[in-house]
């Protein structure tokens, strides 16, 4: 998920001809003062924290300014915020526009239908989850013919628009659909969409680009996301790595197996701290890297659960043994291993030669891991280094 | 009979000269699959694991009568490879490739649909009927012929479960791994009726995970179209909202896609839902025994 | 039976409040057609010729059970109107509108195909079965129930010929005007098997014209799929190459699409080809007589 | 058919990123001299008449120049040409490129398949009609998925290219398909496509935009086409009007009926001179305009053959009577009329009151028309004015 900040999303909107308020992104109070003083952003203006989390209105992350001095002040106070755990680095200053009504619009994927879906509601400016189902219009869009005119008319009717406002919405819908398609988006959300005079305008922009399509969009390669620093490193190395609240790390191969292993751990009282899916690999080096990464997350215990398919047991064992040599003393962790499947015998032998015993029963392995996390004094059998 | 593949399935491996293509061609052949051709543009005329390589799928189909394909080509070219398969008359394609953009999959899926072609996957382990054929990458060692049908969104978790069934002294009719991507060519809803109709299947094992509503949709299908016993398992009960758990599709978003919702729907539809994956073989055995006493 | 439309056909007129829509709604009703609804966005709730008007096709179908549509909306909006019809579950649409870009027709045709919906036209007079139903704009006066099926790429030339059949004391089973555009939803090849199967049709009249290879394709179909006698006529023998003769599709381009080629192909396939349109009724009568004496 | 001149086609190619030689279009020898002297067109250069007909190479419409003076001279001589009946108004000067091989490429419509079709041949630079069928590769392109990579590889293989040249062709094919789609073309032809160094380049461009899509392409509204002046006027009035070699005009409604009427005329020894299809109309004014237009073509006789459907017989009769009043004496022509169908009785009565008798038999009507054209001394019964 490449989640774009509001100001970037609005930049894409403008590129596609979707109206947005006049605005400038700034990174300091001085810039804010200058932007408003020179008229690049007409006053009065809105000052908005550029964070990915929603609900900014309630957390002081959106303020208003009538003078350049006020704009500077608001920017400074917002830049000092940490909003839902996220440091504010950028602030968007936008001309305040006079809004007659607010609507909700989004394009996303309907997985069951295998079609994009347009969702619209005449109740905008609130979280769509809080809108009753029956007040939301859902229009599946067949990818071969796109968003048809008769479908756009359904939205126009829902919003009760006519004349130039209807025409403006019709045009915006077509363009927003264009954004969803041509930018390989998984979400394009405009909430609120404002009725301003006789036209509609995007007052917010939430655009999420699909990770897998990143190769077609090098322009987003620098986008900061809401990953932790370790998750970011893992992503670069092509390892699926998710940090959770607990203290036990799980290294497995395959998303389903990794999740299932975490579930069993949780069921037996363990607290999952890291989800690490090796994926399919036959490179012991990648396995070593995965272990070194896991060590950085400082787990109290790690459970290695491998079913050898594409990823063979001996590859994992070899990579693990190498990691055992490289992990610094301060980052060592107790390890429980269970490896089965392709080249199981070879893998088990390699582990054994390094002093690690592979258990075969899942329940027993999990219980051993939970115990290891609870008793951090001395490392149990099967420990890294 | 069996589901989707059988002893007459003639497989062309697209991307056969790549590492994965070569390794799994060998494994499929060891399984007993009739791998009749491979393709890699520019490598026509060569051989891989005794299988003739062609420049295009059309040539491969013309020369060998291939009717199913197994796609290993890299993600940026996967859409093209599938279109080529469809246009060459291939009716079933297993797409192993991961990281295919879902916008590409949308056009692949709907094009296939309009041309009578079926995708398993992408990012999936494929399909196998022990004693007949395997198209994909599921390890051969986990199988043993039997009467349990397995449908799963997972890869290795499926191996774990299928292997458990074998170790419990049971066997499988057909096992299909659907893949964990947001857009997949074959869903539970598509696959359940095949197993319901399959005379070789007595019990169906359904392995789901968090994200989307595939399991809820499956529950509807079970209620209306499935009379055989279903044993289900859903991975990801401990996963927090908003995090993609390895699979692109495994995410609880905006309150949708939780394990609780899926387990509840499956239970309400009459499925037996396991709490731990290792419970599945015993639950299946119980269902089989109940069928015997009917 | 009859071809494509019958007494159970329930027609929604898309663009009913326009001049053509209104005029032909009246004519269709006079023919005996069950025109159950009309649509024009923003005009929902009104009435035209006693027919209720809806804002959308979906509403019209929901309220009236319409299963066929007749499209009169202007060319720039015709694609949209057809997509709306398909998505609302309409299975047959007669598109009277002319000047629809063929790139639009390509996506309309293939979308319809993938959704099980059929287009007659565009730029066509439509379809009629005397005594049953008419969807389109063929003048009512030319018809009389009978056993001659007519398939034509023309408009008024069809009226001339159908009228001639009536004046000769014969009648028609179903008459369909396919339209003269480069891309049409229903071709001779599509329509011929319908008439072959139709128990009400004894002889088929095929009216072609220069441009494209529809008549050559038809000849192939006649050879392989049609056992009933075919009387054919091809307009445009005197047309020079490179000029579009009124219809967008009526052009001899790069040596393709000449009347000679079409006449030769049809003759070779066993069709009786008339030199003059006014010869057709007599040729048909001869064929009917031959059938009696079989 | 909006047939674009080579230089306009190449302009579209450049807009879509398809390589073309450096070139400039000029309308005088002076401009040619200046363009080459200033280096806007590097020397040596090719000087090409911008006409729509093919086979320019053989008719002196393509020349070469090594100096600005030669460029001016060549331009002057080409501007003096009338090529296949077409006055040369524009000349394209292009840098001469060193061509290793020439290929043929085109995108057109396959009417039977209802799909665009790519045609390619390794024999370029000649009329494609002269290339044997088996040497032409035909690839239907499904509009919902576009030109696939595996299809482009077929062309690359046919041309025997590899390395950068293959990549260049792959890219060009994709872009040319983009031209066909986004410009609503009915033909995009590149003949020859040249292999130059390690890339391919469009040495000619034939782009035909579909008439019916003109409303989406106002940028081509000014394009001169190969219509006669009267055909041009007719087009503006929405009347289908085609000038032929003979001397008898036919006014009918519907393309098929009009063609069939011309055929019958020809069969009985008449020489068709004008095809005029009224189309579907209920405006007598349009009918009047059609007759006035027909008069301008100076036919020796006119046959009006109407089958009233959308176009009612009384509408036609009313329009005709009005035309009879307006046609200048110098442009009057003998007329034979046959009107049938909707409102036949009313139409016949209107004609009768104006002294025109409507015949009912097609053969008789045609024979009367042919006789009228042969005997221009006195107008027969049913004459305009």
PDB file of N, CA and C in Angstrom, chain A residues 214-281:
ATOM      1  N   UNK A 214       3.703  -0.900  -8.354  1.00  0.00           N
ATOM      2  CA  UNK A 214       4.705   0.154  -8.158  1.00  0.00           C
ATOM      3  C   UNK A 214       5.686   0.221  -9.327  1.00  0.00           C
ATOM      4  N   UNK A 215       5.933  -0.926  -9.973  1.00  0.00           N
ATOM      5  CA  UNK A 215       6.900  -0.913 -11.088  1.00  0.00           C
ATOM      6  C   UNK A 215       6.425  -0.042 -12.239  1.00  0.00           C
ATOM      7  N   UNK A 216       5.130   0.227 -12.298  1.00  0.00           N
ATOM      8  CA  UNK A 216       4.617   1.117 -13.341  1.00  0.00           C
ATOM      9  C   UNK A 216       4.591   2.571 -12.893  1.00  0.00           C
ATOM     10  N   UNK A 217       4.915   2.802 -11.611  1.00  0.00           N
ATOM     11  CA  UNK A 217       4.788   4.159 -11.077  1.00  0.00           C
ATOM     12  C   UNK A 217       6.022   4.558 -10.274  1.00  0.00           C
ATOM     13  N   UNK A 218       7.146   4.674 -10.956  1.00  0.00           N
ATOM     14  CA  UNK A 218       8.375   5.055 -10.242  1.00  0.00           C
ATOM     15  C   UNK A 218       8.229   6.403  -9.539  1.00  0.00           C
ATOM     16  N   UNK A 219       7.267   7.215  -9.982  1.00  0.00           N
ATOM     17  CA  UNK A 219       7.080   8.541  -9.381  1.00  0.00           C
ATOM     18  C   UNK A 219       6.684   8.463  -7.909  1.00  0.00           C
ATOM     19  N   UNK A 220       6.196   7.303  -7.444  1.00  0.00           N
ATOM     20  CA  UNK A 220       5.803   7.189  -6.052  1.00  0.00           C
ATOM     21  C   UNK A 220       6.836   6.437  -5.213  1.00  0.00           C
ATOM     22  N   UNK A 221       8.003   6.164  -5.777  1.00  0.00           N
ATOM     23  CA  UNK A 221       8.943   5.294  -5.076  1.00  0.00           C
ATOM     24  C   UNK A 221       9.469   5.935  -3.794  1.00  0.00           C
ATOM     25  N   UNK A 222       9.400   7.256  -3.723  1.00  0.00           N
ATOM     26  CA  UNK A 222       9.937   7.946  -2.542  1.00  0.00           C
ATOM     27  C   UNK A 222       8.900   8.188  -1.455  1.00  0.00           C
ATOM     28  N   UNK A 223       7.666   7.708  -1.717  1.00  0.00           N
ATOM     29  CA  UNK A 223       6.598   8.040  -0.778  1.00  0.00           C
ATOM     30  C   UNK A 223       6.795   7.325   0.549  1.00  0.00           C
ATOM     31  N   UNK A 224       6.801   8.105   1.596  1.00  0.00           N
ATOM     32  CA  UNK A 224       6.881   7.610   2.963  1.00  0.00           C
ATOM     33  C   UNK A 224       5.542   6.951   3.280  1.00  0.00           C
ATOM     34  N   UNK A 225       5.566   5.808   3.928  1.00  0.00           N
ATOM     35  CA  UNK A 225       4.308   5.143   4.238  1.00  0.00           C
ATOM     36  C   UNK A 225       4.209   4.975   5.739  1.00  0.00           C
ATOM     37  N   UNK A 226       3.127   4.342   6.218  1.00  0.00           N
ATOM     38  CA  UNK A 226       3.009   4.212   7.661  1.00  0.00           C
ATOM     39  C   UNK A 226       3.616   2.905   8.154  1.00  0.00           C
ATOM     40  N   UNK A 227       4.708   2.479   7.514  1.00  0.00           N
ATOM     41  CA  UNK A 227       5.433   1.307   7.992  1.00  0.00           C
ATOM     42  C   UNK A 227       6.412   1.732   9.083  1.00  0.00           C
ATOM     43  N   UNK A 228       6.724   0.792   9.996  1.00  0.00           N
ATOM     44  CA  UNK A 228       7.769   1.060  10.974  1.00  0.00           C
ATOM     45  C   UNK A 228       9.110   0.997  10.233  1.00  0.00           C
ATOM     46  N   UNK A 229      10.189   1.550  10.851  1.00  0.00           N
ATOM     47  CA  UNK A 229      11.504   1.502  10.181  1.00  0.00           C
ATOM     48  C   UNK A 229      11.920   0.070   9.827  1.00  0.00           C
ATOM     49  N   UNK A 230      11.671  -0.889  10.719  1.00  0.00           N
ATOM     50  CA  UNK A 230      12.053  -2.275  10.418  1.00  0.00           C
ATOM     51  C   UNK A 230      11.203  -2.829   9.262  1.00  0.00           C
ATOM     52  N   UNK A 231       9.911  -2.486   9.262  1.00  0.00           N
ATOM     53  CA  UNK A 231       9.031  -2.934   8.173  1.00  0.00           C
ATOM     54  C   UNK A 231       9.517  -2.382   6.836  1.00  0.00           C
ATOM     55  N   UNK A 232      10.007  -1.150   6.891  1.00  0.00           N
ATOM     56  CA  UNK A 232      10.508  -0.510   5.681  1.00  0.00           C
ATOM     57  C   UNK A 232      11.737  -1.259   5.145  1.00  0.00           C
ATOM     58  N   UNK A 233      12.663  -1.590   6.065  1.00  0.00           N
ATOM     59  CA  UNK A 233      13.855  -2.349   5.650  1.00  0.00           C
ATOM     60  C   UNK A 233      13.435  -3.702   5.070  1.00  0.00           C
ATOM     61  N   UNK A 234      12.483  -4.366   5.726  1.00  0.00           N
ATOM     62  CA  UNK A 234      12.013  -5.678   5.278  1.00  0.00           C
ATOM     63  C   UNK A 234      11.430  -5.570   3.876  1.00  0.00           C
ATOM     64  N   UNK A 235      10.641  -4.504   3.654  1.00  0.00           N
ATOM     65  CA  UNK A 235      10.007  -4.328   2.360  1.00  0.00           C
ATOM     66  C   UNK A 235      11.079  -4.239   1.270  1.00  0.00           C
ATOM     67  N   UNK A 236      12.137  -3.480   1.553  1.00  0.00           N
ATOM     68  CA  UNK A 236      13.206  -3.336   0.567  1.00  0.00           C
ATOM     69  C   UNK A 236      13.877  -4.677   0.265  1.00  0.00           C
ATOM     70  N   UNK A 237      13.923  -5.539   1.290  1.00  0.00           N
ATOM     71  CA  UNK A 237      14.560  -6.846   1.103  1.00  0.00           C
ATOM     72  C   UNK A 237      13.574  -7.891   0.567  1.00  0.00           C
ATOM     73  N   UNK A 238      12.317  -7.498   0.391  1.00  0.00           N
ATOM     74  CA  UNK A 238      11.324  -8.432  -0.142  1.00  0.00           C
ATOM     75  C   UNK A 238      10.866  -9.452   0.873  1.00  0.00           C
ATOM     76  N   UNK A 239      10.903  -9.075   2.151  1.00  0.00           N
ATOM     77  CA  UNK A 239      10.439  -9.976   3.210  1.00  0.00           C
ATOM     78  C   UNK A 239       9.137  -9.409   3.780  1.00  0.00           C
ATOM     79  N   UNK A 240       8.124 -10.274   3.943  1.00  0.00           N
ATOM     80  CA  UNK A 240       6.867  -9.816   4.541  1.00  0.00           C
ATOM     81  C   UNK A 240       7.063  -9.791   6.051  1.00  0.00           C
ATOM     82  N   UNK A 241       7.032  -8.615   6.626  1.00  0.00           N
ATOM     83  CA  UNK A 241       7.414  -8.406   8.025  1.00  0.00           C
ATOM     84  C   UNK A 241       6.432  -7.417   8.623  1.00  0.00           C
ATOM     85  N   UNK A 242       5.732  -7.859   9.674  1.00  0.00           N
ATOM     86  CA  UNK A 242       4.750  -6.973  10.300  1.00  0.00           C
ATOM     87  C   UNK A 242       5.008  -6.926  11.795  1.00  0.00           C
ATOM     88  N   UNK A 243       5.157  -5.729  12.351  1.00  0.00           N
ATOM     89  CA  UNK A 243       5.367  -5.613  13.795  1.00  0.00           C
ATOM     90  C   UNK A 243       4.039  -5.524  14.516  1.00  0.00           C
ATOM     91  N   UNK A 244       3.922  -6.355  15.560  1.00  0.00           N
ATOM     92  CA  UNK A 244       2.687  -6.399  16.338  1.00  0.00           C
ATOM     93  C   UNK A 244       2.989  -5.957  17.764  1.00  0.00           C
ATOM     94  N   UNK A 245       1.996  -6.088  18.655  1.00  0.00           N
ATOM     95  CA  UNK A 245       2.159  -5.538  19.999  1.00  0.00           C
ATOM     96  C   UNK A 245       2.958  -6.419  20.948  1.00  0.00           C
ATOM     97  N   UNK A 246       3.069  -7.723  20.660  1.00  0.00           N
ATOM     98  CA  UNK A 246       3.626  -8.650  21.641  1.00  0.00           C
ATOM     99  C   UNK A 246       5.136  -8.790  21.606  1.00  0.00           C
ATOM    100  N   UNK A 247       5.637  -9.915  22.153  1.00  0.00           N
ATOM    101  CA  UNK A 247       7.073 -10.080  22.336  1.00  0.00           C
ATOM    102  C   UNK A 247       7.639 -11.351  21.711  1.00  0.00           C
ATOM    103  N   UNK A 248       6.787 -12.135  21.042  1.00  0.00           N
ATOM    104  CA  UNK A 248       7.266 -13.368  20.404  1.00  0.00           C
ATOM    105  C   UNK A 248       7.288 -13.205  18.891  1.00  0.00           C
ATOM    106  N   UNK A 249       8.421 -13.570  18.313  1.00  0.00           N
ATOM    107  CA  UNK A 249       8.512 -13.492  16.865  1.00  0.00           C
ATOM    108  C   UNK A 249       8.219 -14.836  16.225  1.00  0.00           C
ATOM    109  N   UNK A 250       7.575 -14.800  15.069  1.00  0.00           N
ATOM    110  CA  UNK A 250       7.350 -16.034  14.316  1.00  0.00           C
ATOM    111  C   UNK A 250       7.974 -15.866  12.929  1.00  0.00           C
ATOM    112  N   UNK A 251       8.815 -16.840  12.582  1.00  0.00           N
ATOM    113  CA  UNK A 251       9.337 -16.884  11.225  1.00  0.00           C
ATOM    114  C   UNK A 251       8.755 -18.132  10.588  1.00  0.00           C
ATOM    115  N   UNK A 252       8.007 -17.919   9.525  1.00  0.00           N
ATOM    116  CA  UNK A 252       7.459 -19.080   8.818  1.00  0.00           C
ATOM    117  C   UNK A 252       7.525 -18.776   7.326  1.00  0.00           C
ATOM    118  N   UNK A 253       7.107 -19.742   6.529  1.00  0.00           N
ATOM    119  CA  UNK A 253       7.073 -19.479   5.093  1.00  0.00           C
ATOM    120  C   UNK A 253       5.640 -19.605   4.604  1.00  0.00           C
ATOM    121  N   UNK A 254       5.151 -18.553   3.977  1.00  0.00           N
ATOM    122  CA  UNK A 254       3.762 -18.529   3.553  1.00  0.00           C
ATOM    123  C   UNK A 254       2.946 -17.730   4.535  1.00  0.00           C
ATOM    124  N   UNK A 255       2.098 -16.863   4.004  1.00  0.00           N
ATOM    125  CA  UNK A 255       1.316 -15.976   4.849  1.00  0.00           C
ATOM    126  C   UNK A 255       0.350 -16.754   5.730  1.00  0.00           C
ATOM    127  N   UNK A 256      -0.323 -17.750   5.148  1.00  0.00           N
ATOM    128  CA  UNK A 256      -1.313 -18.514   5.894  1.00  0.00           C
ATOM    129  C   UNK A 256      -0.682 -19.256   7.050  1.00  0.00           C
ATOM    130  N   UNK A 257       0.456 -19.911   6.783  1.00  0.00           N
ATOM    131  CA  UNK A 257       1.137 -20.671   7.831  1.00  0.00           C
ATOM    132  C   UNK A 257       1.638 -19.730   8.925  1.00  0.00           C
ATOM    133  N   UNK A 258       2.167 -18.583   8.532  1.00  0.00           N
ATOM    134  CA  UNK A 258       2.667 -17.627   9.521  1.00  0.00           C
ATOM    135  C   UNK A 258       1.526 -17.130  10.404  1.00  0.00           C
ATOM    136  N   UNK A 259       0.412 -16.781   9.763  1.00  0.00           N
ATOM    137  CA  UNK A 259      -0.754 -16.331  10.537  1.00  0.00           C
ATOM    138  C   UNK A 259      -1.251 -17.422  11.463  1.00  0.00           C
ATOM    139  N   UNK A 260      -1.381 -18.632  10.927  1.00  0.00           N
ATOM    140  CA  UNK A 260      -1.893 -19.741  11.734  1.00  0.00           C
ATOM    141  C   UNK A 260      -0.988 -19.985  12.937  1.00  0.00           C
ATOM    142  N   UNK A 261       0.326 -19.876  12.724  1.00  0.00           N
ATOM    143  CA  UNK A 261       1.278 -20.088  13.812  1.00  0.00           C
ATOM    144  C   UNK A 261       1.095 -19.023  14.898  1.00  0.00           C
ATOM    145  N   UNK A 262       0.938 -17.768  14.478  1.00  0.00           N
ATOM    146  CA  UNK A 262       0.683 -16.695  15.438  1.00  0.00           C
ATOM    147  C   UNK A 262      -0.599 -16.957  16.214  1.00  0.00           C
ATOM    148  N   UNK A 263      -1.626 -17.436  15.483  1.00  0.00           N
ATOM    149  CA  UNK A 263      -2.910 -17.718  16.134  1.00  0.00           C
ATOM    150  C   UNK A 263      -2.742 -18.778  17.235  1.00  0.00           C
ATOM    151  N   UNK A 264      -1.994 -19.836  16.899  1.00  0.00           N
ATOM    152  CA  UNK A 264      -1.808 -20.902  17.885  1.00  0.00           C
ATOM    153  C   UNK A 264      -1.042 -20.361  19.092  1.00  0.00           C
ATOM    154  N   UNK A 265      -0.009 -19.567  18.819  1.00  0.00           N
ATOM    155  CA  UNK A 265       0.760 -18.925  19.889  1.00  0.00           C
ATOM    156  C   UNK A 265      -0.155 -18.130  20.813  1.00  0.00           C
ATOM    157  N   UNK A 266      -0.992 -17.310  20.206  1.00  0.00           N
ATOM    158  CA  UNK A 266      -1.893 -16.454  20.988  1.00  0.00           C
ATOM    159  C   UNK A 266      -2.834 -17.312  21.826  1.00  0.00           C
ATOM    160  N   UNK A 267      -3.324 -18.402  21.202  1.00  0.00           N
ATOM    161  CA  UNK A 267      -4.259 -19.305  21.868  1.00  0.00           C
ATOM    162  C   UNK A 267      -3.634 -19.909  23.126  1.00  0.00           C
ATOM    163  N   UNK A 268      -2.299 -20.134  23.091  1.00  0.00           N
ATOM    164  CA  UNK A 268      -1.616 -20.724  24.242  1.00  0.00           C
ATOM    165  C   UNK A 268      -0.967 -19.665  25.132  1.00  0.00           C
ATOM    166  N   UNK A 269      -1.460 -18.438  25.036  1.00  0.00           N
ATOM    167  CA  UNK A 269      -1.032 -17.403  25.973  1.00  0.00           C
ATOM    168  C   UNK A 269       0.171 -16.596  25.537  1.00  0.00           C
ATOM    169  N   UNK A 270       0.721 -16.879  24.364  1.00  0.00           N
ATOM    170  CA  UNK A 270       1.843 -16.072  23.881  1.00  0.00           C
ATOM    171  C   UNK A 270       1.337 -14.757  23.299  1.00  0.00           C
ATOM    172  N   UNK A 271       2.232 -13.782  23.222  1.00  0.00           N
ATOM    173  CA  UNK A 271       1.833 -12.509  22.632  1.00  0.00           C
ATOM    174  C   UNK A 271       2.654 -12.273  21.366  1.00  0.00           C
ATOM    175  N   UNK A 272       2.041 -12.437  20.204  1.00  0.00           N
ATOM    176  CA  UNK A 272       2.767 -12.295  18.927  1.00  0.00           C
ATOM    177  C   UNK A 272       3.343 -10.891  18.775  1.00  0.00           C
ATOM    178  N   UNK A 273       4.627 -10.811  18.449  1.00  0.00           N
ATOM    179  CA  UNK A 273       5.297  -9.514  18.309  1.00  0.00           C
ATOM    180  C   UNK A 273       5.779  -9.250  16.896  1.00  0.00           C
ATOM    181  N   UNK A 274       6.124 -10.307  16.175  1.00  0.00           N
ATOM    182  CA  UNK A 274       6.577 -10.115  14.797  1.00  0.00           C
ATOM    183  C   UNK A 274       6.038 -11.232  13.912  1.00  0.00           C
ATOM    184  N   UNK A 275       5.453 -10.829  12.793  1.00  0.00           N
ATOM    185  CA  UNK A 275       5.028 -11.740  11.735  1.00  0.00           C
ATOM    186  C   UNK A 275       6.100 -11.653  10.666  1.00  0.00           C
ATOM    187  N   UNK A 276       6.823 -12.735  10.427  1.00  0.00           N
ATOM    188  CA  UNK A 276       7.850 -12.711   9.399  1.00  0.00           C
ATOM    189  C   UNK A 276       7.640 -13.886   8.453  1.00  0.00           C
ATOM    190  N   UNK A 277       7.186 -13.559   7.236  1.00  0.00           N
ATOM    191  CA  UNK A 277       6.929 -14.594   6.224  1.00  0.00           C
ATOM    192  C   UNK A 277       8.090 -14.592   5.242  1.00  0.00           C
ATOM    193  N   UNK A 278       8.856 -15.706   5.256  1.00  0.00           N
ATOM    194  CA  UNK A 278      10.006 -15.813   4.351  1.00  0.00           C
ATOM    195  C   UNK A 278       9.574 -15.836   2.891  1.00  0.00           C
ATOM    196  N   UNK A 279       8.347 -16.235   2.659  1.00  0.00           N
ATOM    197  CA  UNK A 279       7.884 -16.395   1.280  1.00  0.00           C
ATOM    198  C   UNK A 279       8.581 -17.567   0.631  1.00  0.00           C
ATOM    199  N   UNK A 280       8.555 -17.600  -0.676  1.00  0.00           N
ATOM    200  CA  UNK A 280       9.231 -18.681  -1.404  1.00  0.00           C
ATOM    201  C   UNK A 280      10.626 -18.233  -1.783  1.00  0.00           C
ATOM    202  N   UNK A 281      11.637 -18.923  -1.269  1.00  0.00           N
ATOM    203  CA  UNK A 281      13.010 -18.526  -1.595  1.00  0.00           C
ATOM    204  C   UNK A 281      13.908 -19.761  -1.591  1.00  0.00           C
TER     205      UNK A 281
END
